[in-house]
């Protein structure tokens, strides 16, 4: 019997972590993995004694001794990528953090550190480094259902789909959180993060809101077909959904008000 992998995606605050945690509470058949685990480990080594998962701490600037930062951060980079310690690799690593250095102190938040370390430093050397680590972990998991809650890049999501050839069923569930004002569907949070790591989820939100407002769900279907691997079962879920629409291998779950207006 094939194991299940569900990649939960959505903008920050959409509820993907909550949904995963609720399922983990219910059964020991579920297991959670993250693409960002190597980044989290690296960040925890830098921000010792600080809960980097705390929402306030994530965005808070901390003052860190630059020599300590270099020693720990550079070693994390070398170990993760399995590189040699050379002047070239040192200069490469530090080039991404120089703007945060003042005198002998580096001012940086856990979120910025992870974005820079993961998206630019590590992926700049190998853009599949986190995919490889996660796929290796997934093969060793004994539980029948794996949840991944930090799918942010199209290439990462599509690459996980290759596990469908290795005794896994892969499903992506995108969670659209919205607010309804005067009959218009809008983003739940207008403070949009335009960092490249949020591009995939921002685009999925954009097409979803357009589809809801136009009552045309082929907009979602076309975007998914153009973007994602067909070995992925895709579920697009608007919060407060009541009705399901099946579009080929794509399932769209829509809110009641749209369904009623469609049939009125």
Coordinates of C-alpha atoms in Angstrom, one line a residue:
X1 CA 0.0 0.0 0.0
X2 CA 1.3 3.4 -0.9
X3 CA 2.0 6.0 1.7
X4 CA 0.5 9.5 1.6
X5 CA 2.3 12.8 1.4
X6 CA 0.2 15.9 1.8
X7 CA 2.0 19.3 1.2
X8 CA 0.0 22.0 2.9
X9 CA 0.6 25.4 1.4
X10 CA -0.8 28.9 1.8
X11 CA 0.2 32.4 2.8
X12 CA 1.5 32.9 6.4
X13 CA -1.4 32.9 8.7
X14 CA -3.7 30.8 6.4
X15 CA -3.9 28.0 8.9
X16 CA -1.8 25.2 7.4
X17 CA 0.2 24.6 10.6
X18 CA -3.0 24.5 12.6
X19 CA -4.5 21.9 10.3
X20 CA -1.4 19.8 10.4
X21 CA -1.2 19.9 14.2
X22 CA -4.9 19.0 14.6
X23 CA -4.3 15.8 12.5
X24 CA -1.1 15.0 14.4
X25 CA -3.1 15.1 17.6
X26 CA -5.7 12.7 16.3
X27 CA -3.5 9.8 15.2
X28 CA 0.1 8.4 15.5
X29 CA -0.3 7.5 11.8
X30 CA 0.8 11.0 10.8
X31 CA 4.3 12.5 10.7
X32 CA 5.5 16.0 9.9
X33 CA 8.4 17.0 7.7
X34 CA 9.7 20.4 6.6
X35 CA 11.8 21.5 3.7
X36 CA 13.2 24.1 6.1
X37 CA 14.5 21.7 8.8
X38 CA 18.2 22.3 7.9
X39 CA 17.5 26.1 8.0
X40 CA 15.8 25.7 11.4
X41 CA 18.7 23.8 12.8
X42 CA 21.2 26.4 11.5
X43 CA 19.0 29.3 12.9
X44 CA 18.7 27.6 16.3
X45 CA 22.5 27.4 16.5
X46 CA 22.8 31.1 15.8
X47 CA 19.9 32.2 18.1
X48 CA 20.7 30.1 21.1
X49 CA 18.1 30.3 23.9
X50 CA 15.5 32.0 21.7
X51 CA 12.3 30.4 20.5
X52 CA 12.6 31.2 16.8
X53 CA 9.1 29.8 16.1
X54 CA 7.5 32.4 18.3
X55 CA 5.7 34.9 16.0
X56 CA 7.2 37.9 17.8
X57 CA 10.7 36.6 17.9
X58 CA 10.7 35.6 14.2
X59 CA 10.7 39.2 13.1
X60 CA 12.6 40.7 16.0
X61 CA 16.1 42.0 15.4
X62 CA 18.8 40.5 17.7
X63 CA 22.3 41.7 18.2
X64 CA 24.8 38.9 17.7
X65 CA 28.6 39.1 18.0
X66 CA 29.9 38.9 14.5
X67 CA 32.7 36.5 15.3
X68 CA 30.2 34.1 16.9
X69 CA 27.9 34.5 13.9
X70 CA 30.7 33.8 11.4
X71 CA 31.9 30.7 13.4
X72 CA 28.5 29.1 13.7
X73 CA 26.8 30.3 10.5
X74 CA 29.7 29.6 8.2
X75 CA 30.2 26.1 9.7
X76 CA 26.4 25.4 9.2
X77 CA 26.8 26.4 5.5
X78 CA 29.9 24.2 5.0
X79 CA 28.4 21.2 6.7
X80 CA 25.0 21.4 4.9
X81 CA 26.5 21.7 1.5
X82 CA 29.5 19.4 2.2
X83 CA 32.0 22.0 1.1
X84 CA 35.6 22.7 2.0
X85 CA 36.6 25.7 4.0
X86 CA 38.2 28.1 1.5
X87 CA 38.5 31.8 1.3
X88 CA 36.2 31.8 -1.7
X89 CA 33.5 29.9 0.2
X90 CA 33.9 32.2 3.2
X91 CA 33.6 35.4 1.1
X92 CA 30.6 33.9 -0.7
X93 CA 28.8 33.2 2.6
X94 CA 29.6 36.6 4.2
X95 CA 28.7 38.5 1.0
X96 CA 25.0 37.9 1.8
X97 CA 25.2 39.2 5.4
X98 CA 27.5 42.2 5.1
X99 CA 24.5 44.7 5.0
X100 CA 23.5 43.5 8.5
X101 CA 26.9 44.1 10.1
X102 CA 27.8 47.2 12.0
X103 CA 31.1 47.3 13.8
X104 CA 31.4 44.0 15.6
X105 CA 27.7 43.3 15.8
X106 CA 25.2 41.7 13.3
X107 CA 21.6 42.9 13.6
X108 CA 19.3 40.3 12.1
X109 CA 16.0 38.5 12.8
X110 CA 15.5 34.7 12.7
X111 CA 13.1 35.2 9.7
X112 CA 15.6 37.2 7.7
X113 CA 18.5 34.9 8.6
X114 CA 16.5 31.8 7.4
X115 CA 15.4 33.6 4.2
X116 CA 19.0 34.7 3.4
X117 CA 20.6 31.4 4.5
X118 CA 18.1 29.2 2.7
X119 CA 17.0 31.1 -0.3
X120 CA 20.3 32.7 -1.3
X121 CA 23.3 31.2 0.4
X122 CA 22.3 27.5 0.3
X123 CA 20.1 27.4 -2.8
X124 CA 22.6 29.6 -4.6
X125 CA 25.0 26.6 -4.5
X126 CA 22.4 23.9 -4.9
X127 CA 18.8 24.8 -5.5
X128 CA 17.7 21.3 -4.7
X129 CA 19.5 21.0 -1.4
X130 CA 16.4 21.0 0.8
X131 CA 14.5 18.8 -1.6
X132 CA 17.2 16.1 -1.3
X133 CA 17.2 16.3 2.4
X134 CA 13.4 16.0 2.7
X135 CA 13.1 13.1 0.2
X136 CA 15.7 11.2 2.1
X137 CA 13.9 11.7 5.4
X138 CA 10.5 10.8 3.8
X139 CA 11.8 7.4 2.8
X140 CA 12.7 6.6 6.4
X141 CA 9.4 7.6 8.0
X142 CA 7.5 4.6 9.3
X143 CA 4.1 6.4 9.6
X144 CA 1.6 6.0 6.7
X145 CA 0.9 9.7 6.2
X146 CA 3.4 12.6 6.0
X147 CA 2.5 16.2 6.2
X148 CA 4.8 18.9 4.8
X149 CA 3.8 22.4 5.9
X150 CA 6.3 24.7 4.2
X151 CA 6.0 24.2 0.5
X152 CA 7.1 27.5 -1.0
X153 CA 8.8 26.9 -4.2
X154 CA 7.3 25.3 -7.3
X155 CA 10.5 23.3 -8.0
X156 CA 10.4 21.8 -4.5
X157 CA 6.7 20.8 -4.7
X158 CA 7.1 19.4 -8.2
X159 CA 10.2 17.5 -7.2
X160 CA 8.4 15.8 -4.3
X161 CA 5.9 14.6 -6.9
X162 CA 8.7 12.2 -8.2
X163 CA 8.1 10.2 -5.0
X164 CA 4.9 9.0 -6.6
X165 CA 7.1 6.6 -8.5
X166 CA 8.5 5.3 -5.2
X167 CA 5.4 4.1 -3.3
X168 CA 3.9 7.5 -2.4
X169 CA 0.7 9.3 -3.3
X170 CA 1.4 13.1 -3.3
X171 CA -1.3 15.7 -2.7
X172 CA -0.9 19.4 -2.5
X173 CA -3.6 21.3 -0.5
X174 CA -3.6 25.0 -0.9
X175 CA -5.5 26.9 1.8
X176 CA -7.0 30.2 0.7
X177 CA -7.9 32.5 3.6
X178 CA -10.1 35.4 2.5
X179 CA -12.3 38.2 3.7
X180 CA -15.6 39.2 2.1
X181 CA -16.4 42.9 1.9
X182 CA -19.5 44.1 0.1
X183 CA -19.7 41.0 -2.0
X184 CA -16.0 41.2 -3.0
X185 CA -13.5 38.5 -2.0
X186 CA -10.3 40.1 -0.8
X187 CA -7.0 38.9 0.7
X188 CA -7.2 38.4 4.5
X189 CA -3.9 40.2 4.9
X190 CA -3.0 43.1 2.7
X191 CA 0.6 43.2 4.1
X192 CA 1.8 40.9 1.3
X193 CA 5.4 39.6 1.5
X194 CA 6.9 39.8 -1.9
X195 CA 10.0 37.8 -1.1
X196 CA 10.6 35.2 -3.7
X197 CA 9.9 32.4 -1.2
X198 CA 6.3 33.6 -1.1
X199 CA 5.8 34.0 -4.8
X200 CA 4.1 30.6 -5.4
X201 CA 1.6 31.1 -2.6
X202 CA 0.9 34.7 -3.5
X203 CA 0.1 33.6 -7.1
X204 CA -2.2 30.9 -5.9
X205 CA -4.0 33.4 -3.7
X206 CA -4.3 35.9 -6.6
X207 CA -5.9 33.3 -9.0
X208 CA -8.2 32.1 -6.3
X209 CA -9.6 35.5 -5.5
X210 CA -10.0 36.2 -9.2
X211 CA -11.8 32.9 -9.6
X212 CA -14.1 33.6 -6.7
X213 CA -15.0 37.1 -7.8
X214 CA -15.6 36.1 -11.4
X215 CA -17.2 32.8 -10.4
X216 CA -14.9 31.1 -12.9
X217 CA -12.9 28.2 -11.5
X218 CA -11.2 27.5 -14.8
X219 CA -8.8 30.3 -13.7
X220 CA -7.6 28.1 -10.8
X221 CA -7.5 25.0 -13.0
X222 CA -5.4 26.7 -15.8
X223 CA -2.9 28.1 -13.3
X224 CA -2.4 24.8 -11.6
X225 CA -2.1 22.8 -14.8
X226 CA 0.5 25.3 -16.1
X227 CA 2.5 25.3 -12.9
X228 CA 2.5 22.0 -11.2
X229 CA 3.4 18.4 -12.0
X230 CA 0.5 16.2 -13.0
X231 CA 1.6 13.4 -10.7
X232 CA 0.3 15.7 -7.9
X233 CA -3.3 15.5 -6.7
X234 CA -4.2 19.1 -6.1
X235 CA -6.8 20.4 -3.7
X236 CA -7.6 24.1 -3.7
X237 CA -9.5 24.9 -0.5
X238 CA -11.1 28.3 0.3
X239 CA -11.9 28.6 4.0
X240 CA -15.5 28.0 4.9
X241 CA -16.0 25.8 1.8
X242 CA -19.1 23.7 1.4
X243 CA -19.1 22.6 -2.2
X244 CA -16.6 20.6 -4.2
X245 CA -15.9 21.0 -7.9
X246 CA -13.8 18.3 -9.7
X247 CA -11.6 19.7 -12.5
X248 CA -9.6 16.8 -13.9
X249 CA -7.1 15.9 -11.2
X250 CA -7.8 19.2 -9.4
X251 CA -10.4 19.5 -6.7
X252 CA -11.7 23.0 -5.8
X253 CA -13.6 23.5 -2.6
X254 CA -15.5 26.8 -2.6
X255 CA -17.5 28.9 -0.1
X256 CA -21.2 28.6 0.2
X257 CA -22.0 32.1 -1.0
X258 CA -20.3 31.5 -4.4
X259 CA -22.1 28.2 -4.8
X260 CA -25.5 29.8 -4.0
X261 CA -24.9 32.7 -6.4
X262 CA -23.9 30.3 -9.1
X263 CA -27.3 28.5 -8.8
X264 CA -29.5 31.5 -8.1

